[in-house]
Amino acid sequence: MIYKDGSSYNGQWKDDDMNGYGNIIWTNGKKYLGYLTNHQKNGKRITYDAKGNKEYEGDYVNGLMEGYGVLYDVSSGLKYEGEFKNDNMEGQGTFNRVDEEGSKFSFIGEFKQNNFYNGTLILIKPNGTKYATEYKNGNMRKTKQTN
């Protein structure tokens, strides 16, 4: 089915609603492959950006990221793998990112509403210098150089 705005849906229907496995292509080029229940994203799914890069692979409940998943942002070098709740990084997970200067960030631990909560952030500078920062209840505790 092609909509007035140019987006399209190809998949299963039930009672005139998108129900079952299908794919949606929006006019901006983003793509969704997965299950829908009454027009809501549910179950396992994969989304792609307009360039074909994977954006998210994981669970959805009532249109929101919920449960286990992997979030990607190729433009910022970000990858998060872990738990989601209500579209937020929430629970145990691993966050990795490389910034524009080549510094590598890695956080392993607990997240609350997309923020580091309990765990350790490791920063590796392009020259090889390493730093470790502890987070406790959402607060930075201490940073130390580890090499």
GROMACS .gro file of N, CA and C in nm:
model
  441
    1MET      N    1   0.085  -0.117   0.000
    1MET     CA    2   0.000   0.000   0.000
    1MET      C    3   0.090   0.124   0.000
    2ILE      N    4   0.058   0.219  -0.086
    2ILE     CA    5   0.131   0.346  -0.090
    2ILE      C    6   0.039   0.455  -0.036
    3TYR      N    7   0.093   0.532   0.060
    3TYR     CA    8   0.015   0.637   0.126
    3TYR      C    9   0.030   0.770   0.052
    4LYS      N   10  -0.054   0.866   0.088
    4LYS     CA   11  -0.054   0.999   0.023
    4LYS      C   12   0.081   1.068   0.034
    5ASP      N   13   0.151   1.047   0.148
    5ASP     CA   14   0.281   1.113   0.167
    5ASP      C   15   0.395   1.044   0.093
    6GLY      N   16   0.365   0.930   0.025
    6GLY     CA   17   0.467   0.859  -0.050
    6GLY      C   18   0.529   0.742   0.023
    7SER      N   19   0.503   0.729   0.155
    7SER     CA   20   0.553   0.614   0.228
    7SER      C   21   0.474   0.490   0.187
    8SER      N   22   0.531   0.373   0.213
    8SER     CA   23   0.463   0.251   0.171
    8SER      C   24   0.472   0.142   0.277
    9TYR      N   25   0.374   0.052   0.272
    9TYR     CA   26   0.372  -0.066   0.359
    9TYR      C   27   0.346  -0.188   0.273
   10ASN      N   28   0.426  -0.290   0.294
   10ASN     CA   29   0.407  -0.417   0.226
   10ASN      C   30   0.414  -0.525   0.334
   11GLY      N   31   0.301  -0.590   0.358
   11GLY     CA   32   0.302  -0.693   0.461
   11GLY      C   33   0.163  -0.746   0.489
   12GLN      N   34   0.151  -0.808   0.605
   12GLN     CA   35   0.026  -0.874   0.643
   12GLN      C   36  -0.074  -0.774   0.700
   13TRP      N   37  -0.202  -0.804   0.676
   13TRP     CA   38  -0.313  -0.722   0.723
   13TRP      C   39  -0.412  -0.810   0.798
   14LYS      N   40  -0.483  -0.748   0.891
   14LYS     CA   41  -0.594  -0.816   0.959
   14LYS      C   42  -0.694  -0.708   0.998
   15ASP      N   43  -0.818  -0.724   0.958
   15ASP     CA   44  -0.924  -0.627   0.990
   15ASP      C   45  -0.885  -0.485   0.952
   16ASP      N   46  -0.828  -0.469   0.833
   16ASP     CA   47  -0.787  -0.339   0.780
   16ASP      C   48  -0.677  -0.270   0.861
   17ASP      N   49  -0.604  -0.345   0.941
   17ASP     CA   50  -0.490  -0.292   1.016
   17ASP      C   51  -0.363  -0.368   0.978
   18MET      N   52  -0.248  -0.299   0.987
   18MET     CA   53  -0.121  -0.367   0.967
   18MET      C   54  -0.104  -0.463   1.085
   19ASN      N   55  -0.103  -0.592   1.056
   19ASN     CA   56  -0.089  -0.695   1.159
   19ASN      C   57  -0.004  -0.808   1.103
   20GLY      N   58   0.103  -0.840   1.173
   20GLY     CA   59   0.192  -0.946   1.128
   20GLY      C   60   0.321  -0.888   1.075
   21TYR      N   61   0.392  -0.968   0.996
   21TYR     CA   62   0.521  -0.926   0.945
   21TYR      C   63   0.503  -0.833   0.825
   22GLY      N   64   0.584  -0.727   0.821
   22GLY     CA   65   0.577  -0.636   0.709
   22GLY      C   66   0.696  -0.543   0.705
   23ASN      N   67   0.698  -0.460   0.602
   23ASN     CA   68   0.804  -0.359   0.594
   23ASN      C   69   0.742  -0.226   0.555
   24ILE      N   70   0.798  -0.123   0.614
   24ILE     CA   71   0.754   0.014   0.589
   24ILE      C   72   0.872   0.090   0.532
   25ILE      N   73   0.849   0.168   0.430
   25ILE     CA   74   0.952   0.256   0.375
   25ILE      C   75   0.895   0.398   0.379
   26TRP      N   76   0.963   0.485   0.455
   26TRP     CA   77   0.919   0.624   0.466
   26TRP      C   78   0.980   0.707   0.353
   27THR      N   79   0.925   0.824   0.330
   27THR     CA   80   0.971   0.910   0.221
   27THR      C   81   1.114   0.960   0.242
   28ASN      N   82   1.162   0.962   0.367
   28ASN     CA   83   1.301   1.004   0.392
   28ASN      C   84   1.400   0.891   0.368
   29GLY      N   85   1.351   0.772   0.328
   29GLY     CA   86   1.438   0.660   0.296
   29GLY      C   87   1.456   0.561   0.409
   30LYS      N   88   1.411   0.593   0.530
   30LYS     CA   89   1.422   0.499   0.642
   30LYS      C   90   1.333   0.379   0.617
   31LYS      N   91   1.378   0.263   0.668
   31LYS     CA   92   1.305   0.138   0.646
   31LYS      C   93   1.285   0.064   0.778
   32TYR      N   94   1.172  -0.002   0.787
   32TYR     CA   95   1.139  -0.085   0.903
   32TYR      C   96   1.103  -0.224   0.853
   33LEU      N   97   1.162  -0.325   0.914
   33LEU     CA   98   1.128  -0.465   0.886
   33LEU      C   99   1.095  -0.530   1.018
   34GLY      N  100   0.974  -0.582   1.031
   34GLY     CA  101   0.939  -0.648   1.156
   34GLY      C  102   0.791  -0.670   1.171
   35TYR      N  103   0.750  -0.694   1.293
   35TYR     CA  104   0.611  -0.727   1.323
   35TYR      C  105   0.534  -0.604   1.368
   36LEU      N  106   0.408  -0.601   1.330
   36LEU     CA  107   0.319  -0.493   1.371
   36LEU      C  108   0.190  -0.554   1.424
   37THR      N  109   0.133  -0.486   1.522
   37THR     CA  110   0.002  -0.522   1.576
   37THR      C  111  -0.080  -0.395   1.580
   38ASN      N  112  -0.188  -0.390   1.503
   38ASN     CA  113  -0.273  -0.271   1.496
   38ASN      C  114  -0.190  -0.145   1.470
   39HIS      N  115  -0.107  -0.147   1.369
   39HIS     CA  116  -0.021  -0.036   1.327
   39HIS      C  117   0.095  -0.007   1.422
   40GLN      N  118   0.109  -0.081   1.532
   40GLN     CA  119   0.218  -0.057   1.628
   40GLN      C  120   0.329  -0.159   1.606
   41LYS      N  121   0.454  -0.111   1.616
   41LYS     CA  122   0.569  -0.200   1.605
   41LYS      C  123   0.573  -0.289   1.729
   42ASN      N  124   0.577  -0.420   1.708
   42ASN     CA  125   0.582  -0.516   1.818
   42ASN      C  126   0.670  -0.633   1.779
   43GLY      N  127   0.740  -0.687   1.879
   43GLY     CA  128   0.825  -0.803   1.854
   43GLY      C  129   0.961  -0.762   1.801
   44LYS      N  130   1.026  -0.856   1.736
   44LYS     CA  131   1.160  -0.831   1.680
   44LYS      C  132   1.149  -0.742   1.557
   45ARG      N  133   1.247  -0.652   1.544
   45ARG     CA  134   1.245  -0.565   1.427
   45ARG      C  135   1.384  -0.516   1.395
   46ILE      N  136   1.398  -0.465   1.272
   46ILE     CA  137   1.522  -0.401   1.228
   46ILE      C  138   1.482  -0.273   1.156
   47THR      N  139   1.549  -0.163   1.186
   47THR     CA  140   1.529  -0.040   1.112
   47THR      C  141   1.661   0.002   1.048
   48TYR      N  142   1.649   0.067   0.934
   48TYR     CA  143   1.765   0.114   0.859
   48TYR      C  144   1.749   0.262   0.830
   49ASP      N  145   1.862   0.334   0.824
   49ASP     CA  146   1.855   0.475   0.785
   49ASP      C  147   1.845   0.484   0.633
   50ALA      N  148   1.840   0.605   0.583
   50ALA     CA  149   1.821   0.627   0.439
   50ALA      C  150   1.938   0.574   0.356
   51LYS      N  151   2.056   0.557   0.417
   51LYS     CA  152   2.172   0.506   0.344
   51LYS      C  153   2.184   0.354   0.354
   52GLY      N  154   2.090   0.291   0.424
   52GLY     CA  155   2.093   0.146   0.438
   52GLY      C  156   2.170   0.096   0.559
   53ASN      N  157   2.216   0.189   0.646
   53ASN     CA  158   2.285   0.150   0.768
   53ASN      C  159   2.183   0.107   0.873
   54LYS      N  160   2.215   0.001   0.945
   54LYS     CA  161   2.127  -0.046   1.050
   54LYS      C  162   2.120   0.059   1.161
   55GLU      N  163   1.998   0.091   1.207
   55GLU     CA  164   1.979   0.186   1.318
   55GLU      C  165   1.943   0.114   1.448
   56TYR      N  166   1.858   0.014   1.437
   56TYR     CA  167   1.814  -0.058   1.557
   56TYR      C  168   1.776  -0.199   1.518
   57GLU      N  169   1.815  -0.292   1.603
   57GLU     CA  170   1.773  -0.431   1.587
   57GLU      C  171   1.737  -0.482   1.725
   58GLY      N  172   1.612  -0.518   1.742
   58GLY     CA  173   1.573  -0.567   1.873
   58GLY      C  174   1.423  -0.570   1.893
   59ASP      N  175   1.383  -0.566   2.019
   59ASP     CA  176   1.244  -0.582   2.058
   59ASP      C  177   1.171  -0.449   2.064
   60TYR      N  178   1.044  -0.455   2.029
   60TYR     CA  179   0.952  -0.342   2.038
   60TYR      C  180   0.824  -0.389   2.104
   61VAL      N  181   0.766  -0.302   2.187
   61VAL     CA  182   0.635  -0.327   2.247
   61VAL      C  183   0.554  -0.198   2.230
   62ASN      N  184   0.440  -0.210   2.166
   62ASN     CA  185   0.350  -0.095   2.141
   62ASN      C  186   0.422   0.025   2.081
   63GLY      N  187   0.511  -0.002   1.985
   63GLY     CA  188   0.578   0.105   1.914
   63GLY      C  189   0.702   0.161   1.980
   64LEU      N  190   0.740   0.108   2.097
   64LEU     CA  191   0.857   0.159   2.170
   64LEU      C  192   0.964   0.051   2.185
   65MET      N  193   1.093   0.094   2.183
   65MET     CA  194   1.201  -0.001   2.211
   65MET      C  195   1.182  -0.051   2.354
   66GLU      N  196   1.177  -0.182   2.369
   66GLU     CA  197   1.147  -0.243   2.500
   66GLU      C  198   1.210  -0.381   2.502
   67GLY      N  199   1.289  -0.410   2.605
   67GLY     CA  200   1.357  -0.539   2.611
   67GLY      C  201   1.498  -0.525   2.557
   68TYR      N  202   1.549  -0.632   2.496
   68TYR     CA  203   1.686  -0.634   2.447
   68TYR      C  204   1.696  -0.578   2.307
   69GLY      N  205   1.802  -0.502   2.281
   69GLY     CA  206   1.824  -0.450   2.146
   69GLY      C  207   1.963  -0.393   2.127
   70VAL      N  208   1.993  -0.362   2.002
   70VAL     CA  209   2.119  -0.299   1.965
   70VAL      C  210   2.085  -0.172   1.886
   71LEU      N  211   2.137  -0.058   1.934
   71LEU     CA  212   2.113   0.072   1.872
   71LEU      C  213   2.244   0.118   1.808
   72TYR      N  214   2.235   0.163   1.683
   72TYR     CA  215   2.353   0.207   1.608
   72TYR      C  216   2.332   0.351   1.563
   73ASP      N  217   2.441   0.428   1.559
   73ASP     CA  218   2.440   0.558   1.494
   73ASP      C  219   2.574   0.571   1.422
   74VAL      N  220   2.573   0.538   1.295
   74VAL     CA  221   2.696   0.537   1.217
   74VAL      C  222   2.761   0.674   1.213
   75SER      N  223   2.681   0.780   1.204
   75SER     CA  224   2.736   0.915   1.193
   75SER      C  225   2.815   0.957   1.316
   76SER      N  226   2.775   0.910   1.435
   76SER     CA  227   2.848   0.947   1.557
   76SER      C  228   2.936   0.834   1.609
   77GLY      N  229   2.937   0.720   1.541
   77GLY     CA  230   3.020   0.608   1.585
   77GLY      C  231   2.966   0.539   1.709
   78LEU      N  232   2.838   0.551   1.735
   78LEU     CA  233   2.777   0.497   1.857
   78LEU      C  234   2.719   0.357   1.834
   79LYS      N  235   2.737   0.272   1.936
   79LYS     CA  236   2.669   0.143   1.938
   79LYS      C  237   2.634   0.114   2.084
   80TYR      N  238   2.508   0.087   2.109
   80TYR     CA  239   2.462   0.047   2.241
   80TYR      C  240   2.397  -0.090   2.228
   81GLU      N  241   2.437  -0.181   2.315
   81GLU     CA  242   2.378  -0.314   2.317
   81GLU      C  243   2.334  -0.344   2.459
   82GLY      N  244   2.203  -0.367   2.474
   82GLY     CA  245   2.154  -0.394   2.609
   82GLY      C  246   2.004  -0.379   2.619
   83GLU      N  247   1.960  -0.342   2.738
   83GLU     CA  248   1.819  -0.335   2.770
   83GLU      C  249   1.760  -0.197   2.742
   84PHE      N  250   1.633  -0.199   2.700
   84PHE     CA  251   1.557  -0.076   2.673
   84PHE      C  252   1.426  -0.082   2.750
   85LYS      N  253   1.379   0.035   2.788
   85LYS     CA  254   1.247   0.047   2.850
   85LYS      C  255   1.188   0.181   2.804
   86ASN      N  256   1.067   0.177   2.750
   86ASN     CA  257   0.999   0.298   2.703
   86ASN      C  258   1.086   0.384   2.611
   87ASP      N  259   1.155   0.320   2.517
   87ASP     CA  260   1.238   0.389   2.418
   87ASP      C  261   1.368   0.445   2.474
   88ASN      N  262   1.405   0.410   2.596
   88ASN     CA  263   1.528   0.458   2.658
   88ASN      C  264   1.624   0.343   2.687
   89MET      N  265   1.755   0.374   2.685
   89MET     CA  266   1.853   0.279   2.736
   89MET      C  267   1.827   0.269   2.885
   90GLU      N  268   1.788   0.152   2.930
   90GLU     CA  269   1.745   0.135   3.071
   90GLU      C  270   1.777  -0.007   3.114
   91GLY      N  271   1.864  -0.022   3.213
   91GLY     CA  272   1.905  -0.155   3.259
   91GLY      C  273   2.050  -0.179   3.222
   92GLN      N  274   2.088  -0.304   3.212
   92GLN     CA  275   2.227  -0.341   3.183
   92GLN      C  276   2.256  -0.326   3.034
   93GLY      N  277   2.377  -0.274   3.006
   93GLY     CA  278   2.415  -0.258   2.866
   93GLY      C  279   2.559  -0.219   2.848
   94THR      N  280   2.599  -0.213   2.723
   94THR     CA  281   2.734  -0.173   2.684
   94THR      C  282   2.721  -0.063   2.578
   95PHE      N  283   2.789   0.048   2.601
   95PHE     CA  284   2.786   0.164   2.513
   95PHE      C  285   2.926   0.183   2.458
   96ASN      N  286   2.938   0.194   2.327
   96ASN     CA  287   3.068   0.219   2.264
   96ASN      C  288   3.053   0.332   2.165
   97ARG      N  289   3.156   0.417   2.160
   97ARG     CA  290   3.154   0.529   2.067
   97ARG      C  291   3.297   0.571   2.037
   98VAL      N  292   3.320   0.611   1.912
   98VAL     CA  293   3.447   0.670   1.872
   98VAL      C  294   3.415   0.811   1.826
   99ASP      N  295   3.482   0.912   1.887
   99ASP     CA  296   3.452   1.050   1.848
   99ASP      C  297   3.534   1.092   1.727
  100GLU      N  298   3.510   1.216   1.683
  100GLU     CA  299   3.575   1.266   1.561
  100GLU      C  300   3.726   1.277   1.574
  101GLU      N  301   3.779   1.280   1.696
  101GLU     CA  302   3.925   1.287   1.716
  101GLU      C  303   3.988   1.149   1.728
  102GLY      N  304   3.905   1.045   1.728
  102GLY     CA  305   3.956   0.908   1.738
  102GLY      C  306   3.960   0.853   1.880
  103SER      N  307   3.910   0.930   1.978
  103SER     CA  308   3.902   0.878   2.115
  103SER      C  309   3.792   0.774   2.123
  104LYS      N  310   3.818   0.665   2.196
  104LYS     CA  311   3.722   0.556   2.210
  104LYS      C  312   3.663   0.559   2.350
  105PHE      N  313   3.530   0.553   2.356
  105PHE     CA  314   3.457   0.551   2.483
  105PHE      C  315   3.386   0.417   2.495
  106SER      N  316   3.391   0.358   2.612
  106SER     CA  317   3.318   0.233   2.636
  106SER      C  318   3.265   0.235   2.779
  107PHE      N  319   3.135   0.216   2.793
  107PHE     CA  320   3.073   0.209   2.925
  107PHE      C  321   3.004   0.075   2.937
  108ILE      N  322   3.032   0.007   3.046
  108ILE     CA  323   2.966  -0.121   3.075
  108ILE      C  324   2.901  -0.106   3.211
  109GLY      N  325   2.771  -0.132   3.216
  109GLY     CA  326   2.702  -0.122   3.344
  109GLY      C  327   2.555  -0.096   3.328
  110GLU      N  328   2.501  -0.021   3.424
  110GLU     CA  329   2.358   0.007   3.429
  110GLU      C  330   2.329   0.147   3.374
  111PHE      N  331   2.220   0.155   3.299
  111PHE     CA  332   2.173   0.281   3.241
  111PHE      C  333   2.038   0.315   3.300
  112LYS      N  334   2.012   0.446   3.314
  112LYS     CA  335   1.879   0.494   3.354
  112LYS      C  336   1.845   0.611   3.264
  113GLN      N  337   1.733   0.601   3.194
  113GLN     CA  338   1.685   0.705   3.103
  113GLN      C  339   1.796   0.760   3.014
  114ASN      N  340   1.865   0.670   2.947
  114ASN     CA  341   1.972   0.701   2.850
  114ASN      C  342   2.100   0.754   2.912
  115ASN      N  343   2.114   0.749   3.043
  115ASN     CA  344   2.234   0.801   3.109
  115ASN      C  345   2.311   0.689   3.179
  116PHE      N  346   2.444   0.709   3.187
  116PHE     CA  347   2.526   0.617   3.265
  116PHE      C  348   2.479   0.625   3.410
  117TYR      N  349   2.462   0.510   3.477
  117TYR     CA  350   2.412   0.513   3.614
  117TYR      C  351   2.507   0.443   3.711
  118ASN      N  352   2.529   0.316   3.692
  118ASN     CA  353   2.626   0.242   3.773
  118ASN      C  354   2.716   0.162   3.680
  119GLY      N  355   2.847   0.186   3.687
  119GLY     CA  356   2.939   0.113   3.602
  119GLY      C  357   3.066   0.192   3.579
  120THR      N  358   3.140   0.151   3.476
  120THR     CA  359   3.270   0.211   3.447
  120THR      C  360   3.275   0.258   3.303
  121LEU      N  361   3.319   0.383   3.286
  121LEU     CA  362   3.344   0.440   3.154
  121LEU      C  363   3.494   0.436   3.130
  122ILE      N  364   3.534   0.375   3.019
  122ILE     CA  365   3.675   0.371   2.980
  122ILE      C  366   3.693   0.463   2.860
  123LEU      N  367   3.790   0.551   2.869
  123LEU     CA  368   3.824   0.641   2.759
  123LEU      C  369   3.966   0.609   2.715
  124ILE      N  370   3.985   0.585   2.586
  124ILE     CA  371   4.118   0.561   2.531
  124ILE      C  372   4.144   0.669   2.427
  125LYS      N  373   4.241   0.754   2.457
  125LYS     CA  374   4.278   0.863   2.367
  125LYS      C  375   4.356   0.807   2.248
  126PRO      N  376   4.363   0.882   2.137
  126PRO     CA  377   4.437   0.834   2.020
  126PRO      C  378   4.584   0.802   2.049
  127ASN      N  379   4.644   0.868   2.149
  127ASN     CA  380   4.784   0.841   2.184
  127ASN      C  381   4.799   0.717   2.273
  128GLY      N  382   4.686   0.650   2.306
  128GLY     CA  383   4.691   0.528   2.386
  128GLY      C  384   4.667   0.549   2.534
  129THR      N  385   4.662   0.673   2.581
  129THR     CA  386   4.636   0.700   2.722
  129THR      C  387   4.495   0.654   2.758
  130LYS      N  388   4.485   0.582   2.870
  130LYS     CA  389   4.355   0.528   2.915
  130LYS      C  390   4.312   0.592   3.046
  131TYR      N  391   4.182   0.618   3.054
  131TYR     CA  392   4.122   0.670   3.176
  131TYR      C  393   4.001   0.584   3.210
  132ALA      N  394   3.977   0.565   3.338
  132ALA     CA  395   3.859   0.493   3.385
  132ALA      C  396   3.782   0.584   3.480
  133THR      N  397   3.653   0.597   3.457
  133THR     CA  398   3.566   0.679   3.542
  133THR      C  399   3.455   0.591   3.598
  134GLU      N  400   3.442   0.591   3.729
  134GLU     CA  401   3.338   0.513   3.795
  134GLU      C  402   3.211   0.598   3.808
  135TYR      N  403   3.096   0.536   3.783
  135TYR     CA  404   2.966   0.600   3.802
  135TYR      C  405   2.891   0.524   3.910
  136LYS      N  406   2.832   0.599   4.003
  136LYS     CA  407   2.751   0.541   4.110
  136LYS      C  408   2.624   0.624   4.122
  137ASN      N  409   2.508   0.559   4.107
  137ASN     CA  410   2.378   0.627   4.116
  137ASN      C  411   2.369   0.751   4.027
  138GLY      N  412   2.428   0.741   3.908
  138GLY     CA  413   2.420   0.850   3.811
  138GLY      C  414   2.524   0.958   3.828
  139ASN      N  415   2.609   0.946   3.928
  139ASN     CA  416   2.711   1.049   3.953
  139ASN      C  417   2.850   0.995   3.923
  140MET      N  418   2.934   1.080   3.861
  140MET     CA  419   3.074   1.046   3.840
  140MET      C  420   3.143   1.043   3.976
  141ARG      N  421   3.212   0.935   4.004
  141ARG     CA  422   3.280   0.923   4.134
  141ARG      C  423   3.426   0.964   4.125
  142LYS      N  424   3.500   0.892   4.045
  142LYS     CA  425   3.642   0.924   4.034
  142LYS      C  426   3.692   0.880   3.898
  143THR      N  427   3.791   0.955   3.850
  143THR     CA  428   3.855   0.924   3.724
  143THR      C  429   4.002   0.901   3.753
  144LYS      N  430   4.056   0.794   3.694
  144LYS     CA  431   4.199   0.771   3.712
  144LYS      C  432   4.258   0.724   3.581
  145GLN      N  433   4.384   0.762   3.563
  145GLN     CA  434   4.457   0.715   3.446
  145GLN      C  435   4.499   0.572   3.476
  146THR      N  436   4.483   0.483   3.379
  146THR     CA  437   4.508   0.340   3.406
  146THR      C  438   4.633   0.287   3.337
  147ASN      N  439   4.708   0.372   3.266
  147ASN     CA  440   4.834   0.325   3.208
  147ASN      C  441   4.941   0.430   3.217
   0.00000   0.00000   0.00000
